[in-house]
Amino acid sequence: MSALSDRANNIDWSKFKTAYGDASSVPQHLSVLESGSQQEQLKAAHELWCGLCHQHSFISSAAEPALPILLSLINDVPEKVQVEIMDILLGFSVCSLSDDESFHKNIRVNLKGNVALFTTLKSHNNEVVASFANDVLECLV
């Protein structure tokens, strides 16, 4: 088991929710992002997008512990998967503008702490990754 999988498995996901309720599937999806086939990674990313930042309309509490793991994976996955992770991160940045929940503020602070990463990704060869990075940065100002 990798350090990332250990990290995800050491989180008490029962304390968090996704758009669909229980967050117990989140660590499995995060693990697949790290070590699955590209097809499996894309499916896992889609499940995380649906559950953590549902249609960019709201973020669930499980987004908070998932965020550092997603950030740590962004440079280690294939480009198609990077696009999907960046879409999730854009959802986090858009939906964390609200102070409805304390985890919104924590997510926003974490995103702002990674401005250098997003600034680097603005120059990514993949136009979609670069565009998402630019959009995230615009949401953070």
Coordinates of C-alpha atoms in Angstrom, one line a residue:
M1 CA 0.0 0.0 0.0
S2 CA 1.3 3.5 -0.9
A3 CA 1.7 6.4 1.4
L4 CA -1.2 8.1 -0.3
S5 CA -3.4 5.1 0.2
D6 CA -2.4 4.9 3.8
R7 CA -3.2 8.6 4.2
A8 CA -6.6 8.2 2.6
N9 CA -7.4 5.1 4.7
N10 CA -6.4 6.9 7.9
I11 CA -9.2 9.4 7.5
D12 CA -12.4 8.6 9.3
W13 CA -14.6 9.1 6.2
S14 CA -17.7 8.3 8.3
K15 CA -17.5 11.9 9.6
F16 CA -17.9 13.3 6.1
K17 CA -20.6 13.3 3.4
T18 CA -20.7 13.3 -0.4
A19 CA -23.6 14.6 -2.6
Y20 CA -25.0 11.0 -2.2
G21 CA -24.5 10.6 1.5
D22 CA -21.9 8.3 3.0
A23 CA -18.3 9.1 2.0
S24 CA -16.9 5.6 2.5
S25 CA -16.2 5.1 -1.2
V26 CA -14.0 8.2 -1.5
P27 CA -10.7 6.6 -0.3
Q28 CA -11.2 3.8 -2.9
H29 CA -11.7 6.3 -5.7
L30 CA -8.6 8.2 -4.5
S31 CA -6.6 5.0 -4.5
V32 CA -7.7 4.2 -8.1
L33 CA -6.6 7.7 -9.2
E34 CA -3.1 6.8 -8.0
S35 CA -2.7 3.3 -9.3
G36 CA -5.6 2.3 -11.6
S37 CA -5.6 2.0 -15.3
Q38 CA -6.4 5.2 -17.1
Q39 CA -10.0 4.0 -17.8
E40 CA -10.4 3.2 -14.1
Q41 CA -8.8 6.6 -13.1
L42 CA -11.3 8.5 -15.4
K43 CA -14.2 6.6 -13.8
A44 CA -12.9 7.3 -10.3
A45 CA -12.4 11.0 -11.1
H46 CA -16.0 11.2 -12.4
E47 CA -17.3 9.6 -9.3
L48 CA -15.4 12.1 -7.2
W49 CA -16.6 15.0 -9.3
C50 CA -20.2 13.9 -8.8
G51 CA -19.8 13.3 -5.1
L52 CA -17.4 16.0 -4.0
C53 CA -18.4 19.0 -6.1
H54 CA -21.7 18.0 -7.6
Q55 CA -22.1 19.8 -10.9
H56 CA -20.1 22.7 -9.5
S57 CA -23.2 23.7 -7.6
F58 CA -22.0 22.7 -4.1
I59 CA -19.2 20.9 -2.4
S60 CA -19.6 18.2 0.2
S61 CA -17.8 17.9 3.4
A62 CA -15.7 15.0 2.1
A63 CA -14.0 17.5 -0.3
E64 CA -12.0 18.9 2.6
P65 CA -9.9 15.7 3.4
A66 CA -9.8 14.7 -0.3
L67 CA -8.3 18.0 -1.4
P68 CA -4.7 17.5 -0.3
I69 CA -4.7 14.1 -1.8
L70 CA -6.0 15.4 -5.2
L71 CA -3.4 18.1 -5.1
S72 CA -0.7 15.6 -4.5
L73 CA -1.8 13.5 -7.5
I74 CA -2.2 16.2 -10.1
N75 CA 1.3 16.0 -11.5
D76 CA 1.5 12.2 -11.4
V77 CA -1.5 11.2 -13.5
P78 CA -2.1 11.1 -17.3
E79 CA -3.2 14.3 -18.9
K80 CA -6.8 13.1 -19.4
V81 CA -7.0 12.4 -15.6
Q82 CA -5.4 15.8 -14.9
V83 CA -8.2 17.4 -16.8
E84 CA -10.7 15.6 -14.6
I85 CA -8.9 16.5 -11.3
M86 CA -8.6 20.1 -12.4
D87 CA -12.4 20.1 -13.1
I88 CA -12.9 18.9 -9.5
L89 CA -10.5 21.6 -8.1
L90 CA -12.4 24.3 -10.1
G91 CA -15.6 23.1 -8.5
F92 CA -14.0 23.4 -5.1
S93 CA -12.8 26.9 -5.9
V94 CA -16.2 28.1 -7.3
C95 CA -18.2 26.5 -4.5
S96 CA -15.9 27.5 -1.6
L97 CA -16.8 31.2 -2.1
S98 CA -19.7 30.7 0.3
D99 CA -19.0 30.6 4.0
D100 CA -22.1 28.4 4.6
E101 CA -19.9 25.7 6.2
S102 CA -16.6 25.8 8.1
F103 CA -15.1 23.3 5.6
H104 CA -15.7 25.9 2.8
K105 CA -13.2 28.2 4.4
N106 CA -10.7 25.4 5.0
I107 CA -10.9 24.3 1.4
R108 CA -10.4 27.9 0.2
V109 CA -7.3 28.3 2.5
N110 CA -5.8 25.1 1.2
L111 CA -6.5 26.1 -2.5
K112 CA -4.9 29.6 -1.8
G113 CA -1.9 27.8 -0.3
N114 CA -1.4 26.1 -3.7
V115 CA -1.4 29.2 -5.9
A116 CA 2.1 28.4 -7.1
L117 CA 0.9 25.0 -8.3
F118 CA -2.0 26.5 -10.2
T119 CA 0.2 29.2 -11.6
T120 CA 2.5 26.5 -13.0
L121 CA -0.4 24.6 -14.4
K122 CA -1.6 27.7 -16.3
S123 CA 1.3 27.0 -18.6
H124 CA 0.4 23.4 -19.1
N125 CA 0.7 22.0 -22.6
N126 CA -2.9 20.7 -22.4
E127 CA -5.2 23.7 -23.0
V128 CA -8.0 22.4 -20.9
V129 CA -5.7 21.9 -17.8
A130 CA -4.3 25.3 -18.4
S131 CA -7.7 26.9 -18.7
F132 CA -9.0 25.2 -15.5
A133 CA -5.9 26.4 -13.7
N134 CA -6.5 29.9 -14.9
D135 CA -10.2 29.7 -13.8
V136 CA -9.2 28.4 -10.4
L137 CA -6.8 31.3 -9.9
E138 CA -9.5 33.8 -10.9
C139 CA -11.8 32.3 -8.3
L140 CA -9.2 32.6 -5.6
V141 CA -8.7 36.4 -6.0

